Structure formats: C-alpha cells, structure tokens
Coordinates of N, CA and C and ligand atoms in Angstrom, one line a residue:
M1 N 17.3 25.5 -7.0 CA 17.5 24.0 -6.9 C 16.6 23.3 -7.8
S2 N 17.1 22.3 -8.6 CA 16.2 21.6 -9.5 C 15.4 20.6 -8.8
N3 N 14.3 20.3 -9.3 CA 13.4 19.3 -8.8 C 14.1 17.9 -8.6
N4 N 14.8 17.6 -9.7 CA 15.6 16.3 -9.7 C 16.5 16.2 -8.6
W5 N 17.2 17.3 -8.3 CA 18.2 17.3 -7.3 C 17.6 17.1 -5.9
M6 N 16.4 17.7 -5.7 CA 15.7 17.5 -4.5 C 15.2 16.1 -4.3
Q7 N 14.7 15.5 -5.4 CA 14.2 14.1 -5.4 C 15.3 13.2 -5.1
E8 N 16.5 13.4 -5.7 CA 17.7 12.5 -5.4 C 18.0 12.6 -3.9
R9 N 18.1 13.8 -3.4 CA 18.4 14.1 -2.0 C 17.4 13.3 -1.1
R10 N 16.2 13.4 -1.4 CA 15.1 12.8 -0.6 C 15.3 11.2 -0.6
R11 N 15.5 10.7 -1.8 CA 15.7 9.3 -2.0 C 16.9 8.8 -1.2
D12 N 18.0 9.5 -1.3 CA 19.2 9.1 -0.5 C 19.0 9.2 1.0
Y13 N 18.3 10.2 1.4 CA 18.0 10.4 2.8 C 17.3 9.2 3.4
Y14 N 16.2 8.8 2.7 CA 15.4 7.7 3.2 C 16.1 6.4 3.0
Y15 N 16.9 6.3 2.0 CA 17.6 5.0 1.8 C 18.6 4.8 3.0
R16 N 19.3 5.9 3.3 CA 20.3 5.8 4.4 C 19.6 5.5 5.7
K17 N 18.5 6.2 5.9 CA 17.7 6.1 7.2 C 17.2 4.6 7.3
A18 N 16.7 4.0 6.2 CA 16.3 2.7 6.3 C 17.4 1.7 6.7
K19 N 18.6 1.9 6.1 CA 19.7 1.1 6.4 C 20.1 1.2 7.9
Q20 N 20.1 2.5 8.4 CA 20.5 2.7 9.8 C 19.5 2.0 10.7
L21 N 18.2 2.1 10.4 CA 17.2 1.6 11.4 C 16.8 0.2 11.1
D22 N 17.5 -0.5 10.1 CA 17.2 -1.9 9.8 C 15.9 -2.1 9.2
Y23 N 15.4 -1.2 8.4 CA 14.2 -1.4 7.6 C 14.6 -1.9 6.2
R24 N 13.8 -2.8 5.6 CA 14.2 -3.4 4.4 C 14.1 -2.5 3.2
S25 N 13.3 -1.4 3.3 CA 13.2 -0.5 2.1 C 12.8 0.9 2.6
R26 N 13.1 1.8 1.7 CA 12.7 3.2 2.0 C 11.2 3.3 2.2
A27 N 10.5 2.4 1.5 CA 9.0 2.4 1.6 C 8.5 2.3 3.0
S28 N 9.2 1.8 3.9 CA 8.8 1.8 5.3 C 8.4 3.2 5.8
F29 N 9.1 4.2 5.4 CA 8.8 5.5 5.9 C 7.5 6.1 5.2
K30 N 7.2 5.6 4.0 CA 6.0 6.0 3.4 C 4.8 5.5 4.3
L31 N 4.9 4.2 4.7 CA 3.8 3.7 5.5 C 3.7 4.4 6.8
M32 N 4.9 4.6 7.4 CA 4.8 5.3 8.8 C 4.2 6.7 8.6
Q33 N 4.5 7.4 7.6 CA 4.0 8.8 7.4 C 2.5 8.7 7.1
I34 N 2.1 7.7 6.3 CA 0.6 7.6 6.0 C -0.1 7.2 7.3
D35 N 0.4 6.3 8.0 CA -0.3 5.8 9.2 C -0.3 7.0 10.3
D36 N 0.8 7.7 10.4 CA 0.8 8.8 11.3 C -0.2 9.8 11.0
R37 N -0.5 10.0 9.7 CA -1.5 11.0 9.3 C -2.9 10.4 9.4
F38 N -3.1 9.2 9.0 CA -4.5 8.7 8.9 C -4.9 7.6 9.9
N39 N -3.9 7.2 10.7 CA -4.3 6.3 11.8 C -5.0 5.0 11.3
I40 N -4.4 4.3 10.4 CA -5.1 3.1 9.8 C -4.7 1.8 10.4
I41 N -3.6 1.8 11.2 CA -3.1 0.5 11.8 C -3.2 0.6 13.3
H42 N -3.9 -0.3 13.9 CA -4.1 -0.3 15.3 C -3.6 -1.6 15.9
P43 N -3.2 -1.6 17.2 CA -2.8 -2.9 17.9 C -3.9 -3.9 17.8
G44 N -3.5 -5.2 17.5 CA -4.4 -6.3 17.5 C -5.0 -6.5 16.1
M45 N -4.8 -5.6 15.2 CA -5.4 -5.8 13.8 C -4.8 -7.0 13.0
T46 N -5.6 -7.4 12.1 CA -5.1 -8.4 11.0 C -4.9 -7.6 9.8
V47 N -3.7 -7.6 9.2 CA -3.3 -6.8 8.1 C -2.8 -7.7 7.0
V48 N -3.3 -7.5 5.8 CA -2.8 -8.2 4.6 C -2.1 -7.2 3.7
D49 N -0.8 -7.5 3.3 CA 0.0 -6.6 2.5 C 0.2 -7.3 1.1
L50 N -0.4 -6.6 0.1 CA -0.3 -7.2 -1.3 C 0.9 -6.5 -2.0
G51 N 1.8 -7.3 -2.5 CA 3.0 -6.7 -3.1 C 4.0 -6.3 -2.0
A52 N 4.4 -7.2 -1.2 CA 5.0 -6.9 0.1 C 6.5 -6.9 0.1
A53 N 7.2 -7.5 -1.0 CA 8.6 -7.7 -1.0 C 9.3 -6.3 -1.2
P54 N 10.4 -6.1 -0.6 CA 11.2 -7.0 0.3 C 10.7 -7.1 1.7
G55 N 9.7 -6.2 2.1 CA 9.2 -6.4 3.5 C 9.2 -5.1 4.3
G56 N 9.5 -4.0 3.8 CA 9.5 -2.7 4.5 C 8.2 -2.4 5.2
W57 N 7.1 -2.6 4.5 CA 5.8 -2.3 5.0 C 5.4 -3.4 6.1
L58 N 5.8 -4.6 5.8 CA 5.5 -5.7 6.7 C 6.2 -5.4 8.1
Q59 N 7.4 -4.9 8.1 CA 8.1 -4.6 9.4 C 7.3 -3.5 10.1
V60 N 6.9 -2.4 9.4 CA 6.1 -1.4 10.1 C 4.8 -1.9 10.6
A61 N 4.1 -2.6 9.8 CA 2.8 -3.2 10.2 C 2.9 -4.1 11.4
A62 N 4.0 -4.9 11.4 CA 4.1 -5.9 12.6 C 4.4 -5.1 13.8
E63 N 5.2 -4.0 13.7 CA 5.5 -3.2 14.9 C 4.2 -2.6 15.5
R64 N 3.4 -2.1 14.5 CA 2.2 -1.3 14.9 C 1.0 -2.2 15.4
V65 N 0.9 -3.4 14.8 CA -0.2 -4.2 15.3 C 0.1 -4.9 16.6
G66 N 1.4 -5.0 16.9 CA 1.9 -5.6 18.1 C 1.7 -7.1 18.2
P67 N 2.0 -7.7 19.4 CA 2.0 -9.2 19.5 C 0.6 -9.8 19.3
K68 N -0.5 -9.0 19.6 CA -1.8 -9.6 19.4 C -2.4 -9.5 18.0
G69 N -1.6 -8.8 17.1 CA -2.1 -8.6 15.8 C -1.5 -9.7 14.9
K70 N -1.9 -9.6 13.6 CA -1.5 -10.6 12.6 C -1.1 -9.9 11.3
V71 N 0.0 -10.2 10.7 CA 0.4 -9.6 9.5 C 0.8 -10.7 8.4
V72 N 0.1 -10.6 7.3 CA 0.3 -11.6 6.2 C 0.7 -10.8 4.9
G73 N 1.8 -11.3 4.3 CA 2.2 -10.6 3.1 C 2.3 -11.6 1.9
V74 N 2.1 -11.0 0.7 CA 2.2 -11.8 -0.5 C 3.0 -11.0 -1.6
D75 N 3.8 -11.7 -2.3 CA 4.5 -11.1 -3.5 C 4.9 -12.1 -4.5
L76 N 5.1 -11.6 -5.7 CA 5.7 -12.5 -6.8 C 7.1 -12.9 -6.4
Q77 N 7.8 -12.1 -5.7 CA 9.1 -12.4 -5.2 C 9.1 -13.0 -3.8
P78 N 10.1 -13.9 -3.6 CA 10.2 -14.4 -2.2 C 10.5 -13.3 -1.2
I79 N 10.0 -13.5 0.0 CA 10.3 -12.5 1.1 C 11.1 -13.2 2.2
A80 N 12.2 -12.7 2.6 CA 13.0 -13.3 3.6 C 12.2 -13.3 4.9
P81 N 12.3 -14.3 5.8 CA 11.5 -14.4 7.0 C 11.6 -13.2 7.9
L82 N 10.5 -12.8 8.5 CA 10.4 -11.7 9.4 C 9.7 -12.2 10.6
E83 N 10.1 -11.8 11.8 CA 9.5 -12.2 13.0 C 8.0 -11.7 13.1
G84 N 7.1 -12.5 13.4 CA 5.7 -12.1 13.6 C 5.0 -11.9 12.3
V85 N 5.5 -12.3 11.2 CA 4.9 -12.1 9.9 C 4.8 -13.4 9.1
Q86 N 3.7 -13.6 8.5 CA 3.6 -14.8 7.6 C 3.6 -14.3 6.1
T87 N 4.3 -15.0 5.3 CA 4.3 -14.6 3.9 C 4.1 -15.8 2.9
I88 N 3.6 -15.4 1.7 CA 3.6 -16.4 0.7 C 4.1 -15.8 -0.6
K89 N 4.6 -16.7 -1.5 CA 5.1 -16.2 -2.8 C 4.0 -16.6 -3.8
G90 N 3.5 -15.6 -4.5 CA 2.5 -15.8 -5.5 C 1.9 -14.6 -6.1
D91 N 1.1 -14.8 -7.1 CA 0.5 -13.7 -7.8 C -0.9 -13.4 -7.3
I92 N -1.2 -12.2 -7.0 CA -2.5 -11.9 -6.4 C -3.6 -12.1 -7.5
K93 N -3.2 -12.2 -8.8 CA -4.2 -12.4 -9.8 C -4.7 -13.8 -9.8
N94 N -4.0 -14.7 -9.1 CA -4.3 -16.1 -9.0 C -5.3 -16.4 -7.9
E95 N -6.4 -17.0 -8.2 CA -7.5 -17.2 -7.2 C -7.0 -18.1 -6.0
A96 N -6.1 -19.1 -6.4 CA -5.6 -20.0 -5.4 C -4.8 -19.2 -4.3
V97 N -4.1 -18.2 -4.8 CA -3.3 -17.4 -3.9 C -4.2 -16.6 -3.0
R98 N -5.2 -16.0 -3.6 CA -6.2 -15.3 -2.7 C -6.9 -16.2 -1.7
E99 N -7.2 -17.4 -2.1 CA -7.8 -18.3 -1.2 C -6.8 -18.6 0.0
E100 N -5.6 -18.8 -0.4 CA -4.6 -19.1 0.7 C -4.5 -17.9 1.7
L101 N -4.6 -16.7 1.2 CA -4.5 -15.5 2.1 C -5.7 -15.6 3.0
L102 N -6.9 -15.9 2.4 CA -8.1 -16.0 3.3 C -8.0 -17.0 4.4
T103 N -7.4 -18.2 4.0 CA -7.2 -19.2 5.0 C -6.2 -18.7 6.1
M104 N -5.2 -18.1 5.7 CA -4.2 -17.6 6.7 C -4.7 -16.6 7.6
T105 N -5.8 -15.8 7.2 CA -6.3 -14.7 8.0 C -7.6 -15.2 8.7
N106 N -8.0 -16.4 8.5 CA -9.3 -16.9 9.0 C -10.4 -16.0 8.5
G107 N -10.2 -15.5 7.3 CA -11.3 -14.7 6.7 C -11.7 -13.4 7.4
R108 N -10.8 -12.9 8.3 CA -11.1 -11.7 9.0 C -10.0 -10.7 8.9
V109 N -10.1 -9.7 8.1 CA -9.1 -8.8 7.8 C -9.5 -7.3 8.1
D110 N -8.6 -6.6 8.8 CA -9.0 -5.2 9.2 C -8.4 -4.2 8.3
L111 N -7.3 -4.5 7.7 CA -6.6 -3.6 6.8 C -6.0 -4.4 5.6
V112 N -6.4 -3.9 4.4 CA -5.7 -4.5 3.2 C -4.9 -3.3 2.6
M113 N -3.6 -3.6 2.4 CA -2.8 -2.6 1.9 C -2.0 -3.1 0.6
S114 N -1.9 -2.3 -0.3 CA -1.2 -2.7 -1.6 C -0.2 -1.6 -2.0
D115 N 1.1 -2.0 -2.1 CA 2.1 -1.1 -2.7 C 2.5 -1.7 -4.0
M116 N 1.6 -2.5 -4.6 CA 2.0 -3.2 -5.9 C 2.3 -2.3 -7.0
S117 N 3.4 -2.6 -7.7 CA 3.7 -1.8 -8.9 C 3.8 -2.7 -10.1
P118 N 3.4 -2.3 -11.2 CA 3.6 -3.1 -12.4 C 5.1 -2.9 -12.8
N119 N 5.5 -3.8 -13.7 CA 6.8 -3.6 -14.3 C 6.7 -2.4 -15.2
I120 N 7.7 -1.5 -15.0 CA 7.6 -0.2 -15.7 C 8.0 -0.3 -17.1
S121 N 7.1 0.1 -18.0 CA 7.3 -0.1 -19.5 C 8.0 1.2 -20.0
G122 N 7.7 2.3 -19.3 CA 8.2 3.6 -19.8 C 7.1 4.3 -20.5
S123 N 6.0 3.6 -20.9 CA 4.9 4.3 -21.5 C 4.0 4.7 -20.4
Y124 N 3.8 6.0 -20.3 CA 3.0 6.5 -19.1 C 1.6 5.9 -19.1
S125 N 0.9 5.9 -20.2 CA -0.5 5.4 -20.2 C -0.6 3.9 -19.9
M126 N 0.4 3.2 -20.5 CA 0.5 1.7 -20.2 C 0.7 1.4 -18.7
D127 N 1.7 2.1 -18.1 CA 2.0 1.9 -16.7 C 0.8 2.3 -15.8
H128 N 0.2 3.4 -16.2 CA -1.0 3.8 -15.4 C -2.1 2.7 -15.5
A129 N -2.4 2.2 -16.7 CA -3.4 1.2 -16.9 C -3.1 0.0 -16.1
R130 N -1.8 -0.4 -16.1 CA -1.4 -1.7 -15.4 C -1.5 -1.4 -13.8
S131 N -1.2 -0.2 -13.4 CA -1.3 0.1 -12.0 C -2.8 0.1 -11.6
I132 N -3.6 0.6 -12.4 CA -5.1 0.6 -12.0 C -5.6 -0.8 -12.0
E133 N -5.1 -1.7 -12.9 CA -5.5 -3.1 -12.8 C -5.1 -3.7 -11.5
L134 N -3.9 -3.4 -11.0 CA -3.5 -3.9 -9.7 C -4.3 -3.3 -8.6
C135 N -4.7 -2.0 -8.7 CA -5.5 -1.4 -7.7 C -6.9 -2.1 -7.6
E136 N -7.4 -2.4 -8.8 CA -8.7 -3.1 -8.8 C -8.6 -4.5 -8.2
M137 N -7.5 -5.2 -8.4 CA -7.4 -6.5 -7.8 C -7.4 -6.3 -6.3
A138 N -6.6 -5.3 -5.8 CA -6.5 -5.1 -4.4 C -7.9 -4.7 -3.8
M139 N -8.6 -3.9 -4.6 CA -10.0 -3.5 -4.1 C -10.9 -4.7 -4.0
A140 N -10.9 -5.5 -5.0 CA -11.8 -6.7 -5.0 C -11.4 -7.6 -3.9
F141 N -10.1 -7.7 -3.6 CA -9.7 -8.6 -2.4 C -10.2 -7.9 -1.1
A142 N -10.1 -6.6 -1.0 CA -10.5 -5.9 0.2 C -12.1 -6.0 0.4
L143 N -12.8 -5.9 -0.7 CA -14.3 -6.0 -0.6 C -14.7 -7.4 -0.1
R144 N -13.9 -8.3 -0.5 CA -14.2 -9.7 -0.2 C -13.8 -10.1 1.3
T145 N -12.8 -9.4 1.8 CA -12.3 -9.9 3.1 C -12.4 -8.9 4.3
L146 N -12.6 -7.6 4.0 CA -12.5 -6.7 5.1 C -13.7 -6.9 6.1
S147 N -13.4 -6.7 7.3 CA -14.5 -6.6 8.4 C -15.2 -5.3 8.2
P148 N -16.4 -5.2 8.7 CA -17.1 -3.9 8.7 C -16.2 -2.8 9.4
G149 N -16.1 -1.7 8.8 CA -15.3 -0.6 9.4 C -13.8 -0.7 9.0
G150 N -13.4 -1.8 8.3 CA -12.0 -2.0 7.9 C -11.5 -0.9 7.0
N151 N -10.2 -0.9 6.8 CA -9.5 0.1 6.0 C -8.7 -0.5 4.9
M152 N -8.5 0.4 3.9 CA -7.7 0.0 2.7 C -6.7 1.1 2.4
L153 N -5.5 0.7 1.9 CA -4.5 1.6 1.5 C -3.9 1.1 0.2
V154 N -3.9 1.9 -0.9 CA -3.4 1.4 -2.2 C -2.6 2.4 -2.9
K155 N -1.5 2.0 -3.5 CA -0.7 2.8 -4.3 C -1.2 2.9 -5.7
M156 N -1.2 4.0 -6.3 CA -1.8 4.2 -7.7 C -0.8 5.1 -8.5
F157 N -0.6 4.7 -9.8 CA 0.1 5.7 -10.6 C -1.1 6.5 -11.3
E158 N -1.1 7.8 -11.0 CA -2.2 8.6 -11.4 C -2.3 8.7 -12.9
G159 N -3.5 8.9 -13.4 CA -3.8 9.1 -14.8 C -5.3 9.2 -15.0
D160 N -5.7 9.1 -16.3 CA -7.1 9.4 -16.5 C -8.1 8.3 -16.0
L161 N -7.7 7.2 -15.6 CA -8.6 6.2 -15.0 C -8.7 6.3 -13.5
S162 N -7.9 7.2 -12.9 CA -7.9 7.3 -11.4 C -9.2 7.7 -10.8
R163 N -9.9 8.6 -11.5 CA -11.1 9.2 -10.9 C -12.2 8.1 -10.8
D164 N -12.3 7.2 -11.8 CA -13.3 6.1 -11.7 C -13.0 5.2 -10.6
F165 N -11.7 4.9 -10.5 CA -11.3 3.9 -9.4 C -11.7 4.5 -8.0
I166 N -11.4 5.8 -7.8 CA -11.6 6.4 -6.6 C -13.2 6.5 -6.3
D167 N -13.9 6.8 -7.4 CA -15.4 6.9 -7.2 C -15.9 5.5 -6.8
E168 N -15.3 4.4 -7.3 CA -15.7 3.1 -7.0 C -15.5 2.8 -5.5
L169 N -14.3 3.3 -5.0 CA -13.9 3.1 -3.6 C -14.9 3.8 -2.7
K170 N -15.3 5.0 -3.2 CA -16.2 5.8 -2.4 C -17.6 5.1 -2.2
K171 N -17.9 4.2 -3.1 CA -19.2 3.5 -2.9 C -19.2 2.5 -1.7
H172 N -17.9 2.2 -1.3 CA -17.8 1.2 -0.3 C -17.2 1.6 1.1
F173 N -16.6 2.8 1.0 CA -15.9 3.3 2.2 C -16.4 4.7 2.6
A174 N -16.4 4.9 4.0 CA -16.9 6.2 4.5 C -16.0 7.4 4.0
N175 N -14.7 7.1 4.0 CA -13.8 8.3 3.8 C -12.7 7.9 2.8
V176 N -12.5 8.5 1.7 CA -11.5 8.2 0.8 C -10.7 9.4 0.5
K177 N -9.4 9.3 0.6 CA -8.5 10.5 0.4 C -7.3 10.0 -0.4
R178 N -6.8 11.0 -1.2 CA -5.5 10.8 -1.9 C -4.4 11.4 -1.0
Y179 N -3.2 10.8 -1.0 CA -2.2 11.4 -0.1 C -0.8 11.0 -0.7
S180 N 0.1 12.0 -0.6 CA 1.5 11.8 -1.1 C 2.4 12.0 0.1
P181 N 2.8 10.9 0.8 CA 3.7 11.1 1.9 C 5.1 11.7 1.5
E182 N 5.7 12.4 2.4 CA 6.9 13.1 2.1 C 8.0 12.1 1.5
A183 N 8.0 10.9 2.0 CA 9.0 9.9 1.6 C 8.7 9.4 0.2
S184 N 7.6 9.7 -0.4 CA 7.2 9.2 -1.7 C 7.3 10.3 -2.8
R185 N 7.6 11.5 -2.4 CA 7.4 12.6 -3.4 C 8.4 12.6 -4.5
S186 N 9.3 11.6 -4.5 CA 10.3 11.5 -5.6 C 9.7 11.1 -6.9
S187 N 8.6 10.4 -6.8 CA 8.0 9.9 -8.1 C 6.8 10.7 -8.4
S188 N 6.8 11.2 -9.6 CA 5.8 12.2 -10.0 C 4.4 11.7 -10.0
S189 N 4.1 10.5 -10.5 CA 2.7 10.1 -10.7 C 2.3 9.2 -9.5
E190 N 3.1 8.8 -8.6 CA 2.7 7.9 -7.5 C 1.9 8.6 -6.5
I191 N 0.8 8.0 -6.1 CA 0.0 8.6 -5.1 C -0.6 7.4 -4.3
Y192 N -0.9 7.7 -3.0 CA -1.5 6.7 -2.2 C -3.0 7.1 -1.9
V193 N -3.9 6.1 -2.0 CA -5.3 6.3 -1.7 C -5.6 5.6 -0.4
V194 N -6.1 6.3 0.6 CA -6.5 5.8 1.9 C -8.0 5.7 2.0
A195 N -8.6 4.6 2.2 CA -10.0 4.4 2.3 C -10.3 3.8 3.6
K196 N -11.1 4.6 4.4 CA -11.4 4.1 5.8 C -12.9 3.9 5.9
G197 N -13.3 3.0 6.8 CA -14.7 2.7 7.1 C -15.4 1.9 6.1
F198 N -14.9 0.7 5.9 CA -15.6 -0.2 4.9 C -17.0 -0.5 5.3
G199 N -17.9 -0.4 4.3 CA -19.3 -0.7 4.5 C -20.1 0.5 5.1
K200 N -19.4 1.7 5.3 CA -20.1 2.8 5.9 C -20.0 4.0 5.0
S201 N -20.2 3.7 3.7 CA -20.1 4.8 2.7 C -21.1 5.9 2.9
K202 N -20.7 7.1 2.6 CA -21.7 8.2 2.6 C -21.4 9.0 1.3
K203 N -22.4 9.7 0.9 CA -22.2 10.5 -0.4 C -21.6 11.9 -0.2
G204 N -21.2 12.5 -1.3 CA -20.8 13.9 -1.2 C -19.5 14.2 -0.6
Q205 N -18.5 13.3 -0.8 CA -17.1 13.7 -0.2 C -16.2 14.1 -1.4
D206 N -15.2 14.8 -1.1 CA -14.2 15.0 -2.2 C -13.0 14.2 -1.9
G207 N -12.2 14.0 -3.1 CA -11.1 13.1 -3.0 C -9.9 13.9 -2.6
Ligands
LIG1 C1 7.3 -1.2 -4.5 S1 7.4 -2.9 -4.3 C2 6.7 -3.1 -2.7 C3 7.6 -2.6 -1.6 C4 7.1 -3.0 -0.2 N1 5.9 -2.2 0.2 C5 8.1 -2.7 0.9 O1 7.8 -1.9 1.8 O2 9.1 -3.4 0.9 C6 6.1 -3.5 -5.3 C7 6.0 -5.1 -5.3 O3 4.7 -5.4 -6.0 C8 4.9 -6.7 -6.4 N2 3.8 -7.1 -7.3 C9 3.5 -6.6 -8.5 N3 2.5 -7.3 -9.1 C10 2.1 -8.3 -8.2 C11 1.2 -9.3 -8.2 N4 0.4 -9.4 -9.3 N5 1.0 -10.1 -7.2 C12 1.9 -10.0 -6.1 N6 2.8 -9.0 -6.0 C13 3.0 -8.2 -7.1 C14 6.3 -6.7 -7.0 O4 6.8 -8.0 -7.1 C15 7.1 -5.8 -6.1 O5 7.8 -6.5 -5.1

C-alpha cells in the first residue's frame, strides 16, 4: 500500500467523521487526540485559540472546558458564531488584536493554542520559516498571558529552525514534547508541540 493511499484514506475518514458529528473541521480530531494524550484542557479553563477558523478546535475546547470555562478564538478569516465561544477577526501580528484578546480574557489564560498555518508557497524552507514565525508569535503571546502552570499547544512545520524554537520553549515550560496525532499524519512536516507547566521550567529534558 502506498503512503499516499493511506494518507488519502485517513483524510477521508476524518473528513466524514467530522461531518457526521457536526465538527467544523477534521482538525477537531487532532485536538481531541492531543488532549486525550496530554491532558491539557480542563473544566473551567480559559483557552485562547490562535488561527481558529473555521472553528473545529473551538468546538472541542468549548466542550472540554464546560460552562464554567471560557474560549476565545482569533483568525484572519471570519468565524461563524459558536455557542459558548467568543471570536474576533484579526491578525495576531497586530498588537491591537493581541490587546483585544487580553481584554476578552481579563488577562488570565490557562491554555494558548495555535493551529496557525502560513499560506503555502510550495517552497519547503520558506513555508517552514513562515510557520516558525507564527510559532514565535504564539509563544510571545503565551509568555505574556499564561497563568503560572499554564499550557501551550502549537503547530509547527518542521525544519532546521525547529530545534531552536523548542529549546526556547523549554526555558519557560516544565515539559515540552513533540507529537503527531493520528488524525494529522497525512502531512509530512506538520508536528504539534505541547508545552506544559508555564514558569516551572527544569533542565535536561528531551524533545
Ligand atoms: C489549519 S487552519 C486552523 C483550523 C482550526 N484549528 C480548526 O480546527 O478549525 C489555520 C488558520 O490559521 C489562520 N492564520 C494564519 N496566520 C494567521 C495570523 N497571522 N493571525 C490569525 N490567524 C492566522 C488562517 O487564516 C487559518 O484559518
């Protein structure tokens, strides 16, 4: 069986499953699988989702934080309304947008997650560099807003800048791991980085 054939099958499977269960994107299953493994979303949490359209992660986060939690999403694209979720349309590179997110969360965030993707140029090194730039934006936002012990989840297109980015995360979080959920294995360079325990960094871990 070719790898491409397997990838297509997996994509189709999660696409159909998302439709059946009323999730807005296949990506919902990536977040469920990541959270089932790393336990990063808890009831009552405040979660910020960067690059949230069309809203698949927002749906999962809202279910898992429950009625006492808060979920806020931002994207360049508009996001159709979702119950229990607040969204804004804007660019995370814009300070006014980041300020708005801070106001919406009262400056107390327990989980920052980013599934942001750059526009794909087709050049591997260009796409990787743009992805790392978005990862750095997400990290800067997390460092500014997370409560002590908070968590971060970020998508990264792997490449030669990945190591430095992960090393930087390790300076701020107790536990940093790379993970590829089953629902995401269709894309060769896409990986998720889970960073837990903001402000409780320790030395000597492996990625
Ligand atoms: C893979 S999609 C996110 C899918 C989402 N997690 C879901 O479950 O539906 C990536 C998103 O990142 C957004 N994005 C890319 N750069 C951004 C930026 N600078 N600011 C805000 N959103 C951005 C894109 O507009 C796109 O909608």
